[in-house]
Amino acid sequence: MKLGLTIGAGGARMSAVGPIVDFLQEKGIKFDMYSGSSGGGAAALYYGIFETNKVAWDIFTNQRAIDFFFKMVDPTISRKSIFKGNKLKKIMTEYFFQDKTFKDLRIPAIVTATSLTTKKTVYFDKGNLIDAAMASVAVPGIYPPYKIRKDYFIDGGLLEPLPVQCLLDNGIDKVIAVDFYNTVNENVIMKKGHLMALSISMILEKLSPNPNPKKVFIIKPKFTSPSYNMKNFHHWKKFWAEGEQTIKEVWPKLSKWLKE
């Protein structure tokens, strides 16, 4: 059986996928292909190269989160975005992707982005990794559209926040999908005034697939707070712990599903 892992769009909550991958690897589970959107797209490429969390863990734990955060941001007065995106590209290139292409991946991966020309999802599975990553994470208003040749691309999660079908279409038999949206208690959101978080979650829930449960097992980490405030990137350890708790809770059902 060929098994795939889909990592959905997730913002600051992306760190929750780390302990999920660690746990599954400790159980002897190996993936034959990855897919992802937005930050999940960059993560899919990362796992395609390194397979484990060690490289990222060493980077994030050997420096203060606030210091790493400021390495990624470069404010601009442009009407297109809050940040230029140059520092983010530099960081991802230096730490993870260098000049690697999809041919350099140990495990194949597919990354989504949204074309402003066709207004459709584009599935990257060839070319430079950094271009695919930057196109997939170009959140409108936060980062400017990313140009590749004659086209401009924005966040892959806008049209396909959980790209599982592309794995099934490429010969994968079963997919474990990590869905980071619609996982925060609505009462918590209303109490803290994060109406934007609820609005985005509602939209992305409608866009998320409703796949065959025999083919796709969806994991939804249980978060106690939304992640639409940029400062929450400093609290990645909290999201990590919530992902760790979730995978332990769903493992009995997931283990049974894998054997079916």
mmCIF file of N, CA, C and O in Angstrom, residues 141-224:
data_model
loop_
_atom_site.group_PDB
_atom_site.id
_atom_site.type_symbol
_atom_site.label_atom_id
_atom_site.label_comp_id
_atom_site.label_asym_id
_atom_site.label_seq_id
_atom_site.Cartn_x
_atom_site.Cartn_y
_atom_site.Cartn_z
ATOM 1 N N GLY A 141 -2.109 40.216 0.751
ATOM 2 C CA GLY A 141 -2.076 41.278 1.739
ATOM 3 C C GLY A 141 -0.909 41.173 2.700
ATOM 4 O O GLY A 141 -0.468 42.172 3.265
ATOM 5 N N ILE A 142 -0.399 39.959 2.896
ATOM 6 C CA ILE A 142 0.757 39.743 3.765
ATOM 7 C C ILE A 142 2.035 39.741 2.931
ATOM 8 O O ILE A 142 2.991 40.465 3.226
ATOM 9 N N TYR A 143 2.047 38.921 1.890
ATOM 10 C CA TYR A 143 3.174 38.867 0.949
ATOM 11 C C TYR A 143 2.661 39.179 -0.454
ATOM 12 O O TYR A 143 1.510 38.876 -0.778
ATOM 13 N N PRO A 144 3.494 39.772 -1.301
ATOM 14 C CA PRO A 144 3.044 40.102 -2.655
ATOM 15 C C PRO A 144 2.905 38.850 -3.514
ATOM 16 O O PRO A 144 3.488 37.806 -3.183
ATOM 17 N N PRO A 145 2.130 38.901 -4.577
ATOM 18 C CA PRO A 145 2.063 37.768 -5.504
ATOM 19 C C PRO A 145 3.465 37.401 -5.979
ATOM 20 O O PRO A 145 4.310 38.277 -6.182
ATOM 21 N N TYR A 146 3.703 36.111 -6.116
ATOM 22 C CA TYR A 146 5.044 35.640 -6.489
ATOM 23 C C TYR A 146 5.083 35.327 -7.987
ATOM 24 O O TYR A 146 4.259 34.572 -8.497
ATOM 25 N N LYS A 147 6.037 35.909 -8.677
ATOM 26 C CA LYS A 147 6.118 35.760 -10.124
ATOM 27 C C LYS A 147 7.000 34.579 -10.518
ATOM 28 O O LYS A 147 8.128 34.439 -10.050
ATOM 29 N N ILE A 148 6.461 33.744 -11.374
ATOM 30 C CA ILE A 148 7.222 32.663 -11.997
ATOM 31 C C ILE A 148 6.962 32.754 -13.493
ATOM 32 O O ILE A 148 5.827 32.585 -13.937
ATOM 33 N N ARG A 149 8.015 33.042 -14.224
ATOM 34 C CA ARG A 149 7.898 33.314 -15.660
ATOM 35 C C ARG A 149 6.870 34.428 -15.897
ATOM 36 O O ARG A 149 7.015 35.506 -15.367
ATOM 37 N N LYS A 150 5.788 34.168 -16.621
ATOM 38 C CA LYS A 150 4.838 35.231 -16.955
ATOM 39 C C LYS A 150 3.609 35.250 -16.050
ATOM 40 O O LYS A 150 2.709 36.061 -16.246
ATOM 41 N N ASP A 151 3.576 34.359 -15.067
ATOM 42 C CA ASP A 151 2.397 34.268 -14.213
ATOM 43 C C ASP A 151 2.709 34.734 -12.789
ATOM 44 O O ASP A 151 3.860 34.724 -12.357
ATOM 45 N N TYR A 152 1.662 35.144 -12.096
ATOM 46 C CA TYR A 152 1.778 35.539 -10.696
ATOM 47 C C TYR A 152 0.930 34.581 -9.865
ATOM 48 O O TYR A 152 -0.173 34.210 -10.256
ATOM 49 N N PHE A 153 1.467 34.205 -8.694
ATOM 50 C CA PHE A 153 0.793 33.220 -7.858
ATOM 51 C C PHE A 153 0.579 33.747 -6.440
ATOM 52 O O PHE A 153 1.380 34.511 -5.911
ATOM 53 N N ILE A 154 -0.524 33.313 -5.836
ATOM 54 C CA ILE A 154 -0.813 33.625 -4.447
ATOM 55 C C ILE A 154 -1.119 32.322 -3.706
ATOM 56 O O ILE A 154 -1.161 31.243 -4.307
ATOM 57 N N ASP A 155 -1.356 32.464 -2.430
ATOM 58 C CA ASP A 155 -1.511 31.351 -1.496
ATOM 59 C C ASP A 155 -2.317 30.174 -2.060
ATOM 60 O O ASP A 155 -3.447 30.344 -2.519
ATOM 61 N N GLY A 156 -1.730 28.978 -1.965
ATOM 62 C CA GLY A 156 -2.397 27.785 -2.477
ATOM 63 C C GLY A 156 -3.629 27.399 -1.686
ATOM 64 O O GLY A 156 -4.526 26.714 -2.186
ATOM 65 N N GLY A 157 -3.695 27.841 -0.420
ATOM 66 C CA GLY A 157 -4.831 27.487 0.413
ATOM 67 C C GLY A 157 -6.106 28.216 0.075
ATOM 68 O O GLY A 157 -7.174 27.864 0.574
ATOM 69 N N LEU A 158 -6.031 29.239 -0.787
ATOM 70 C CA LEU A 158 -7.224 30.014 -1.124
ATOM 71 C C LEU A 158 -8.272 29.182 -1.851
ATOM 72 O O LEU A 158 -9.476 29.345 -1.635
ATOM 73 N N LEU A 159 -7.815 28.300 -2.722
ATOM 74 C CA LEU A 159 -8.754 27.472 -3.488
ATOM 75 C C LEU A 159 -8.711 26.005 -3.094
ATOM 76 O O LEU A 159 -9.675 25.273 -3.305
ATOM 77 N N GLU A 160 -7.583 25.577 -2.521
ATOM 78 C CA GLU A 160 -7.471 24.165 -2.135
ATOM 79 C C GLU A 160 -6.668 24.052 -0.837
ATOM 80 O O GLU A 160 -5.473 23.761 -0.862
ATOM 81 N N PRO A 161 -7.314 24.275 0.299
ATOM 82 C CA PRO A 161 -6.602 24.268 1.573
ATOM 83 C C PRO A 161 -6.130 22.900 2.039
ATOM 84 O O PRO A 161 -5.261 22.812 2.904
ATOM 85 N N LEU A 162 -6.693 21.830 1.479
ATOM 86 C CA LEU A 162 -6.307 20.483 1.882
ATOM 87 C C LEU A 162 -6.211 19.590 0.637
ATOM 88 O O LEU A 162 -7.129 18.848 0.309
ATOM 89 N N PRO A 163 -5.100 19.644 -0.083
ATOM 90 C CA PRO A 163 -4.979 18.962 -1.384
ATOM 91 C C PRO A 163 -4.714 17.461 -1.300
ATOM 92 O O PRO A 163 -3.574 16.987 -1.459
ATOM 93 N N VAL A 164 -5.771 16.705 -1.068
ATOM 94 C CA VAL A 164 -5.624 15.250 -0.965
ATOM 95 C C VAL A 164 -5.799 14.546 -2.312
ATOM 96 O O VAL A 164 -5.155 13.527 -2.586
ATOM 97 N N GLN A 165 -6.669 15.084 -3.166
ATOM 98 C CA GLN A 165 -7.001 14.394 -4.413
ATOM 99 C C GLN A 165 -5.794 14.255 -5.330
ATOM 100 O O GLN A 165 -5.658 13.257 -6.043
ATOM 101 N N CYS A 166 -4.904 15.237 -5.300
ATOM 102 C CA CYS A 166 -3.733 15.161 -6.180
ATOM 103 C C CYS A 166 -2.842 13.969 -5.832
ATOM 104 O O CYS A 166 -2.168 13.412 -6.710
ATOM 105 N N LEU A 167 -2.836 13.549 -4.571
ATOM 106 C CA LEU A 167 -2.078 12.363 -4.193
ATOM 107 C C LEU A 167 -2.768 11.097 -4.700
ATOM 108 O O LEU A 167 -2.127 10.195 -5.237
ATOM 109 N N LEU A 168 -4.082 11.027 -4.524
ATOM 110 C CA LEU A 168 -4.837 9.865 -5.000
ATOM 111 C C LEU A 168 -4.727 9.736 -6.517
ATOM 112 O O LEU A 168 -4.671 8.623 -7.050
ATOM 113 N N ASP A 169 -4.679 10.875 -7.199
ATOM 114 C CA ASP A 169 -4.557 10.873 -8.660
ATOM 115 C C ASP A 169 -3.172 10.441 -9.120
ATOM 116 O O ASP A 169 -2.970 10.150 -10.299
ATOM 117 N N ASN A 170 -2.215 10.432 -8.200
ATOM 118 C CA ASN A 170 -0.847 10.055 -8.546
ATOM 119 C C ASN A 170 -0.437 8.714 -7.949
ATOM 120 O O ASN A 170 0.742 8.481 -7.664
ATOM 121 N N GLY A 171 -1.403 7.844 -7.783
ATOM 122 C CA GLY A 171 -1.102 6.467 -7.409
ATOM 123 C C GLY A 171 -1.022 6.168 -5.928
ATOM 124 O O GLY A 171 -0.663 5.052 -5.540
ATOM 125 N N ILE A 172 -1.348 7.140 -5.073
ATOM 126 C CA ILE A 172 -1.346 6.892 -3.638
ATOM 127 C C ILE A 172 -2.659 6.216 -3.246
ATOM 128 O O ILE A 172 -3.738 6.635 -3.656
ATOM 129 N N ASP A 173 -2.574 5.152 -2.447
ATOM 130 C CA ASP A 173 -3.753 4.373 -2.084
ATOM 131 C C ASP A 173 -4.534 4.984 -0.930
ATOM 132 O O ASP A 173 -5.765 5.002 -0.934
ATOM 133 N N LYS A 174 -3.799 5.465 0.079
ATOM 134 C CA LYS A 174 -4.439 6.079 1.239
ATOM 135 C C LYS A 174 -3.686 7.351 1.632
ATOM 136 O O LYS A 174 -2.469 7.438 1.462
ATOM 137 N N VAL A 175 -4.437 8.326 2.169
ATOM 138 C CA VAL A 175 -3.844 9.613 2.535
ATOM 139 C C VAL A 175 -4.215 9.973 3.964
ATOM 140 O O VAL A 175 -5.393 9.922 4.338
ATOM 141 N N ILE A 176 -3.208 10.318 4.749
ATOM 142 C CA ILE A 176 -3.436 10.938 6.054
ATOM 143 C C ILE A 176 -3.343 12.440 5.829
ATOM 144 O O ILE A 176 -2.348 12.941 5.317
ATOM 145 N N ALA A 177 -4.388 13.162 6.178
ATOM 146 C CA ALA A 177 -4.436 14.605 5.929
ATOM 147 C C ALA A 177 -4.554 15.366 7.241
ATOM 148 O O ALA A 177 -5.402 15.037 8.079
ATOM 149 N N VAL A 178 -3.700 16.369 7.423
ATOM 150 C CA VAL A 178 -3.736 17.194 8.628
ATOM 151 C C VAL A 178 -4.417 18.513 8.279
ATOM 152 O O VAL A 178 -3.902 19.307 7.495
ATOM 153 N N ASP A 179 -5.590 18.728 8.868
ATOM 154 C CA ASP A 179 -6.423 19.898 8.586
ATOM 155 C C ASP A 179 -6.348 20.853 9.775
ATOM 156 O O ASP A 179 -6.755 20.513 10.886
ATOM 157 N N PHE A 180 -5.834 22.059 9.564
ATOM 158 C CA PHE A 180 -5.610 23.000 10.656
ATOM 159 C C PHE A 180 -6.757 23.982 10.857
ATOM 160 O O PHE A 180 -6.738 24.761 11.804
ATOM 161 N N TYR A 181 -7.738 23.972 9.962
ATOM 162 C CA TYR A 181 -8.816 24.944 10.067
ATOM 163 C C TYR A 181 -10.076 24.320 10.647
ATOM 164 O O TYR A 181 -10.249 23.105 10.661
ATOM 165 N N ASN A 182 -10.977 25.211 11.111
ATOM 166 C CA ASN A 182 -12.226 24.796 11.755
ATOM 167 C C ASN A 182 -11.963 23.868 12.929
ATOM 168 O O ASN A 182 -12.688 22.907 13.165
ATOM 169 N N THR A 183 -10.882 24.158 13.685
ATOM 170 C CA THR A 183 -10.528 23.309 14.821
ATOM 171 C C THR A 183 -10.526 24.081 16.139
ATOM 172 O O THR A 183 -10.160 23.544 17.165
ATOM 173 N N VAL A 184 -10.915 25.352 16.112
ATOM 174 C CA VAL A 184 -10.952 26.163 17.326
ATOM 175 C C VAL A 184 -12.378 26.315 17.801
ATOM 176 O O VAL A 184 -13.281 26.602 17.009
ATOM 177 N N ASN A 185 -12.598 26.118 19.079
ATOM 178 C CA ASN A 185 -13.936 26.256 19.642
ATOM 179 C C ASN A 185 -14.502 27.640 19.343
ATOM 180 O O ASN A 185 -13.862 28.651 19.605
ATOM 181 N N GLU A 186 -15.699 27.686 18.805
ATOM 182 C CA GLU A 186 -16.291 28.959 18.399
ATOM 183 C C GLU A 186 -16.506 29.906 19.585
ATOM 184 O O GLU A 186 -16.411 31.119 19.449
ATOM 185 N N ASN A 187 -16.795 29.331 20.754
ATOM 186 C CA ASN A 187 -16.985 30.179 21.940
ATOM 187 C C ASN A 187 -15.694 30.892 22.317
ATOM 188 O O ASN A 187 -15.700 32.042 22.751
ATOM 189 N N VAL A 188 -14.556 30.194 22.124
ATOM 190 C CA VAL A 188 -13.256 30.803 22.406
ATOM 191 C C VAL A 188 -13.000 31.953 21.440
ATOM 192 O O VAL A 188 -12.549 33.034 21.825
ATOM 193 N N ILE A 189 -13.327 31.735 20.173
ATOM 194 C CA ILE A 189 -13.123 32.766 19.165
ATOM 195 C C ILE A 189 -13.964 33.995 19.474
ATOM 196 O O ILE A 189 -13.481 35.128 19.445
ATOM 197 N N MET A 190 -15.236 33.795 19.792
ATOM 198 C CA MET A 190 -16.124 34.920 20.063
ATOM 199 C C MET A 190 -15.689 35.670 21.321
ATOM 200 O O MET A 190 -15.716 36.893 21.384
ATOM 201 N N LYS A 191 -15.269 34.917 22.328
ATOM 202 C CA LYS A 191 -14.855 35.531 23.588
ATOM 203 C C LYS A 191 -13.638 36.417 23.392
ATOM 204 O O LYS A 191 -13.532 37.494 23.966
ATOM 205 N N LYS A 192 -12.705 35.972 22.542
ATOM 206 C CA LYS A 192 -11.473 36.723 22.335
ATOM 207 C C LYS A 192 -11.597 37.743 21.201
ATOM 208 O O LYS A 192 -10.649 38.467 20.903
ATOM 209 N N GLY A 193 -12.761 37.770 20.574
ATOM 210 C CA GLY A 193 -12.981 38.777 19.547
ATOM 211 C C GLY A 193 -12.333 38.471 18.212
ATOM 212 O O GLY A 193 -12.187 39.358 17.374
ATOM 213 N N HIS A 194 -11.950 37.196 17.986
ATOM 214 C CA HIS A 194 -11.282 36.851 16.738
ATOM 215 C C HIS A 194 -12.314 36.453 15.680
ATOM 216 O O HIS A 194 -12.365 35.305 15.236
ATOM 217 N N LEU A 195 -13.152 37.390 15.284
ATOM 218 C CA LEU A 195 -14.179 37.089 14.299
ATOM 219 C C LEU A 195 -13.584 36.773 12.944
ATOM 220 O O LEU A 195 -14.149 35.990 12.164
ATOM 221 N N MET A 196 -12.433 37.375 12.618
ATOM 222 C CA MET A 196 -11.780 37.073 11.352
ATOM 223 C C MET A 196 -11.377 35.609 11.305
ATOM 224 O O MET A 196 -11.486 34.955 10.262
ATOM 225 N N ALA A 197 -10.913 35.090 12.433
ATOM 226 C CA ALA A 197 -10.528 33.683 12.495
ATOM 227 C C ALA A 197 -11.710 32.782 12.170
ATOM 228 O O ALA A 197 -11.593 31.825 11.402
ATOM 229 N N LEU A 198 -12.853 33.085 12.766
ATOM 230 C CA LEU A 198 -14.052 32.292 12.513
ATOM 231 C C LEU A 198 -14.488 32.411 11.059
ATOM 232 O O LEU A 198 -14.863 31.417 10.430
ATOM 233 N N SER A 199 -14.421 33.619 10.505
ATOM 234 C CA SER A 199 -14.832 33.842 9.117
ATOM 235 C C SER A 199 -13.967 33.041 8.148
ATOM 236 O O SER A 199 -14.482 32.380 7.235
ATOM 237 N N ILE A 200 -12.655 33.092 8.347
ATOM 238 C CA ILE A 200 -11.742 32.361 7.469
ATOM 239 C C ILE A 200 -11.962 30.865 7.599
ATOM 240 O O ILE A 200 -11.974 30.126 6.608
ATOM 241 N N SER A 201 -12.145 30.393 8.828
ATOM 242 C CA SER A 201 -12.378 28.966 9.040
ATOM 243 C C SER A 201 -13.645 28.495 8.339
ATOM 244 O O SER A 201 -13.678 27.409 7.758
ATOM 245 N N MET A 202 -14.690 29.305 8.366
ATOM 246 C CA MET A 202 -15.941 28.935 7.705
ATOM 247 C C MET A 202 -15.758 28.820 6.198
ATOM 248 O O MET A 202 -16.261 27.886 5.561
ATOM 249 N N ILE A 203 -15.004 29.760 5.623
ATOM 250 C CA ILE A 203 -14.757 29.732 4.180
ATOM 251 C C ILE A 203 -13.953 28.500 3.804
ATOM 252 O O ILE A 203 -14.291 27.768 2.862
ATOM 253 N N LEU A 204 -12.873 28.252 4.543
ATOM 254 C CA LEU A 204 -11.991 27.143 4.206
ATOM 255 C C LEU A 204 -12.648 25.793 4.467
ATOM 256 O O LEU A 204 -12.347 24.805 3.801
ATOM 257 N N GLU A 205 -13.568 25.751 5.419
ATOM 258 C CA GLU A 205 -14.300 24.514 5.651
ATOM 259 C C GLU A 205 -15.133 24.146 4.424
ATOM 260 O O GLU A 205 -15.227 22.975 4.043
ATOM 261 N N LYS A 206 -15.728 25.160 3.801
ATOM 262 C CA LYS A 206 -16.510 24.916 2.593
ATOM 263 C C LYS A 206 -15.635 24.462 1.435
ATOM 264 O O LYS A 206 -16.055 23.693 0.575
ATOM 265 N N LEU A 207 -14.392 24.964 1.411
ATOM 266 C CA LEU A 207 -13.476 24.613 0.329
ATOM 267 C C LEU A 207 -12.818 23.257 0.553
ATOM 268 O O LEU A 207 -12.372 22.622 -0.398
ATOM 269 N N SER A 208 -12.738 22.825 1.806
ATOM 270 C CA SER A 208 -12.063 21.570 2.110
ATOM 271 C C SER A 208 -12.829 20.399 1.508
ATOM 272 O O SER A 208 -14.061 20.415 1.431
ATOM 273 N N PRO A 209 -12.108 19.371 1.087
ATOM 274 C CA PRO A 209 -12.751 18.220 0.444
ATOM 275 C C PRO A 209 -13.535 17.371 1.438
ATOM 276 O O PRO A 209 -13.312 17.434 2.650
ATOM 277 N N ASN A 210 -14.433 16.599 0.917
ATOM 278 C CA ASN A 210 -15.171 15.626 1.714
ATOM 279 C C ASN A 210 -14.881 14.253 1.115
ATOM 280 O O ASN A 210 -15.724 13.644 0.464
ATOM 281 N N PRO A 211 -13.658 13.760 1.355
ATOM 282 C CA PRO A 211 -13.179 12.567 0.645
ATOM 283 C C PRO A 211 -13.756 11.262 1.180
ATOM 284 O O PRO A 211 -14.366 11.223 2.262
ATOM 285 N N ASN A 212 -13.532 10.226 0.434
ATOM 286 C CA ASN A 212 -13.922 8.877 0.833
ATOM 287 C C ASN A 212 -13.162 8.493 2.104
ATOM 288 O O ASN A 212 -11.937 8.439 2.101
ATOM 289 N N PRO A 213 -13.852 8.238 3.210
ATOM 290 C CA PRO A 213 -13.170 7.919 4.470
ATOM 291 C C PRO A 213 -12.327 6.648 4.397
ATOM 292 O O PRO A 213 -11.462 6.433 5.252
ATOM 293 N N LYS A 214 -12.574 5.805 3.411
ATOM 294 C CA LYS A 214 -11.754 4.611 3.248
ATOM 295 C C LYS A 214 -10.400 4.953 2.630
ATOM 296 O O LYS A 214 -9.437 4.202 2.773
ATOM 297 N N LYS A 215 -10.361 6.100 1.951
ATOM 298 C CA LYS A 215 -9.139 6.530 1.273
ATOM 299 C C LYS A 215 -8.380 7.600 2.054
ATOM 300 O O LYS A 215 -7.154 7.708 1.932
ATOM 301 N N VAL A 216 -9.105 8.413 2.802
ATOM 302 C CA VAL A 216 -8.496 9.580 3.463
ATOM 303 C C VAL A 216 -8.873 9.623 4.931
ATOM 304 O O VAL A 216 -10.055 9.547 5.282
ATOM 305 N N PHE A 217 -7.864 9.749 5.785
ATOM 306 C CA PHE A 217 -8.069 9.910 7.220
ATOM 307 C C PHE A 217 -7.650 11.325 7.588
ATOM 308 O O PHE A 217 -6.487 11.689 7.453
ATOM 309 N N ILE A 218 -8.615 12.136 8.053
ATOM 310 C CA ILE A 218 -8.324 13.534 8.358
ATOM 311 C C ILE A 218 -8.077 13.716 9.856
ATOM 312 O O ILE A 218 -8.890 13.310 10.682
ATOM 313 N N ILE A 219 -6.941 14.320 10.167
ATOM 314 C CA ILE A 219 -6.585 14.652 11.544
ATOM 315 C C ILE A 219 -6.791 16.149 11.743
ATOM 316 O O ILE A 219 -6.249 16.957 10.990
ATOM 317 N N LYS A 220 -7.573 16.506 12.756
ATOM 318 C CA LYS A 220 -7.817 17.916 13.056
ATOM 319 C C LYS A 220 -7.295 18.222 14.458
ATOM 320 O O LYS A 220 -7.964 17.929 15.455
ATOM 321 N N PRO A 221 -6.089 18.782 14.554
ATOM 322 C CA PRO A 221 -5.552 19.120 15.881
ATOM 323 C C PRO A 221 -6.504 20.021 16.654
ATOM 324 O O PRO A 221 -7.154 20.890 16.077
ATOM 325 N N LYS A 222 -6.569 19.810 17.947
ATOM 326 C CA LYS A 222 -7.458 20.596 18.799
ATOM 327 C C LYS A 222 -6.694 21.792 19.357
ATOM 328 O O LYS A 222 -5.821 21.647 20.207
ATOM 329 N N PHE A 223 -7.041 22.974 18.877
ATOM 330 C CA PHE A 223 -6.362 24.190 19.306
ATOM 331 C C PHE A 223 -7.225 24.972 20.280
ATOM 332 O O PHE A 223 -8.457 24.977 20.179
ATOM 333 N N THR A 224 -6.562 25.659 21.193
ATOM 334 C CA THR A 224 -7.285 26.453 22.177
ATOM 335 C C THR A 224 -7.342 27.927 21.809
ATOM 336 O O THR A 224 -7.964 28.720 22.505
#
